């Protein structure tokens, strides 16, 4: 701790009342029980056995992780594409070796597109950021989009064309395909994921014309089918739904994790968080109120004012009851009395909000729940206000969803399919278990699989074709509101892969074979010849094609059709539910070490998934975290480890998809449990009728929720038993009454340092994080990892508390174990003015810069780790192993190859030294140099954006010169809800927080 003398013990922030610290916050059940295990995480830097020498197996595992973490690939691929790329406006026309160049591109996932700006060095992509001009990203990028970069360099990616498991070539494949008797297409089927590429749609139309009896099926394991079916039920037509979260005052989410894995672009968080920023008194009245009804504790649930937990199967009855309360219409359903109070208060609140209300339904809920949401929105006048619609693209000859896949699997098994062309995806892993897709594939004489990995589907198909990464190939993608972005490649295909449009061109024997020609010609042929070149260049520069927005439609709800829809039977017994993984999605990111090691936003688990159960279920069954259970239904069976999740619905089990893959690659193979083994086509999202029993086995879970636990001493003069709160929040009512309420939650003794105090003049860096806006999405965690060459360490090392993330997300619960709320808090290095780490460093490896940065001189550090021991925020990380050098030696890889994924502006740290957040000092230096080269004399801190700040979809992070009264950070720090964590230690952190403001419904908050 810093050397301070306590002069007087008394509140610096005079308050007549004892400090109003609010409720107690806890990170885990162990903390609540104050177990010795938890005390160990608080008091020790690492657990007692952390220093144990790695055995051979652990070491091998760790090295495998490092392989993918560092993303190595062939040097030969480090070349620029031969086609001309137009740099973005902030790039430069003349090429300067060593300078970063930015290009626009687009990332597609689950039928959604997000526009990107990709930074490249010497023709290799090294950092992904959001494109501010793209309507679905608005300058931000999700954690998955950030981490997709690592896939470019993944050495496990497929490199060879396989024919029946043997090495072949693209030439042999082309010859074979030409010889296929496809005729009128009777035995020909195509299977793809959601097609949102207009160029691919064009080629699809061509193929279906050429082979009129062929069929095209779209299937996504994390599908939007229910949303589409709900629109058809409500409106009689397929429309895309656009919730305008920023316009809504009262929002109800019916099992929709729109701030988390259910919405794979930053847009929902961008819009939602707009109403969560409070910069003035007027903003207090703009704060929205969020209600969430759900089974598992989602990120959206963590941001809710009011959360009602119930089985997923009960949500339909709840929605029907709400429909009855508001509209007087009723489908024959009942809802338990325990929900009535919540429902009555909610209905009243929605009714009062009227056109400022918004009801949204999640992808797991059946069509009727979506239809009821549309009906309520229309009734309240929200249509056109808080929710808008655009016409969905539909193609007559395309069937989509799990039923279409089931029909296809039936045709394959029945011998009706002679040629199946699978364009991307991994259906042998993601298809429901009852379809036996792998076995059905074996019955198809000519099965062709285009995929990025030699995965489960590749193993079952006759032909396997390596797929190019989206940053290696030309393409395009349409966002849900119709806006098209061109997918520019940054690098030649490293392993010789091709894209779906290029494979389609081979099949169609098109004149154009290259992605560039196919995409460019598709678009330019639609434009007047005179403007083609300029329009194309502008599209590449901006990252969006002008005037491609879909027209808004105003459909009308058909109440009779909704009333006639059959009602679900009431839930009974134990329900098993499936959710997308926040880290591996549907399994496609399983081999991505950045995502495997990014803690789940709620459970904080890394390297695996679990069967989540409620504390009540744990008590009833006598189960603890890591106990193995068997989930059985008919002949389907899954063994998985349980984890007790506070706030989970009772009598329900939730398990994330995307784990337990046998052929994921060296990083992801057999990590976690494969929920797909018990997921069936008739119970795609949740199902009852499972028998559940303990197997007696145990499993070690790598859970980081207690790592970084900080000491929260009792208040010095308080008569309350509460501790000094690290995370602070209050209601807007309290805040209106007393703007000092956040500040008064702590008492700071009058302190004087024994060191002379510096005058922090001129340019001084600081950060403010608005806990009211931050949703806990963790995009900042991955952005920091990518920007700062932070290695992944593997499960074994995480268990020893050695994860290296410079920015961690702390998640606190508050309230009862069974039904708590949650709060998220990002924790970077606090860059303390009285930095306690600096006082104890024997070699002055960590010192203060004149601009207030707590700098690290890596080559001076001798690894005593005194600084980490003395850091009250636990944000320093020690390189116990030489993550870089060991790997190079073992795999005999040229050191130059390592450079491909690294940010060349950031030092790569070696064994035995300490590292931590630098406020992206390389970006500060870059801006400083730019000021000089621009001929300006004085650098005032303009234009510096840290990696975490840049990617944050909630705009929750402000950074800059705190001495500039006009800077955003300075203005935020002046707000009354600004506070410093552990202020009583007088370390004077430059990173401060703005207390979270909540807007609860008084009728429910009091209960
Ligand atoms: S601060 Fe980090 S976790 Fe919070 S919303 Fe921004 S990116 Fe997500």
Coordinates of N, CA and C and ligand atoms in Angstrom, one line a residue, residues 769 773-780 809 826 948 951-954 956-957, ligand 1:
X769 N -15.1 5.3 -16.4 CA -15.9 4.3 -16.9 C -17.3 4.4 -16.3
X773 N -23.7 2.8 -18.1 CA -23.8 2.5 -19.5 C -23.2 1.1 -19.8
X774 N -22.2 0.7 -19.1 CA -21.5 -0.6 -19.4 C -22.5 -1.8 -19.2
X775 N -22.6 -2.6 -20.2 CA -23.5 -3.8 -20.1 C -22.7 -5.0 -19.7
X776 N -21.4 -5.0 -19.7 CA -20.6 -6.2 -19.3 C -20.4 -7.1 -20.5
X777 N -20.4 -6.6 -21.7 CA -20.4 -7.4 -22.9 C -19.0 -8.1 -23.1
X778 N -17.9 -7.5 -22.5 CA -16.6 -8.0 -22.6 C -15.9 -7.8 -23.9
X779 N -16.5 -7.0 -24.8 CA -15.8 -6.7 -26.1 C -14.5 -6.0 -25.8
X780 N -14.4 -5.2 -24.7 CA -13.2 -4.5 -24.4 C -12.1 -5.4 -24.0
X809 N -13.2 -8.3 -16.3 CA -14.6 -7.9 -16.0 C -15.0 -8.5 -14.7
X826 N -15.7 -3.2 -15.4 CA -14.4 -3.5 -16.0 C -13.3 -2.9 -15.2
X948 N -9.9 -0.5 -25.7 CA -11.2 -0.8 -25.1 C -12.3 0.2 -25.3
X951 N -13.7 0.0 -29.0 CA -14.6 -1.0 -29.4 C -15.9 -1.1 -28.6
X952 N -16.0 -0.3 -27.5 CA -17.1 -0.4 -26.5 C -18.4 0.0 -27.2
X953 N -19.3 -1.0 -27.3 CA -20.6 -0.7 -28.0 C -21.5 0.2 -27.1
X954 N -21.2 0.3 -25.9 CA -22.0 1.2 -25.0 C -21.4 2.6 -24.8
X956 N -19.1 3.4 -23.0 CA -19.0 3.5 -21.5 C -17.7 4.0 -21.0
X957 N -16.7 4.0 -21.9 CA -15.3 4.4 -21.5 C -14.9 5.7 -22.1
Ligands
LIG1 S1 -16.9 -1.2 -21.0 FE1 -16.4 -3.2 -21.9 S2 -17.9 -4.6 -21.0 FE2 -18.7 -2.6 -20.7 S3 -20.0 -2.2 -22.4 FE3 -18.0 -1.4 -22.9 S4 -17.0 -3.0 -24.0 FE4 -18.7 -4.0 -23.0

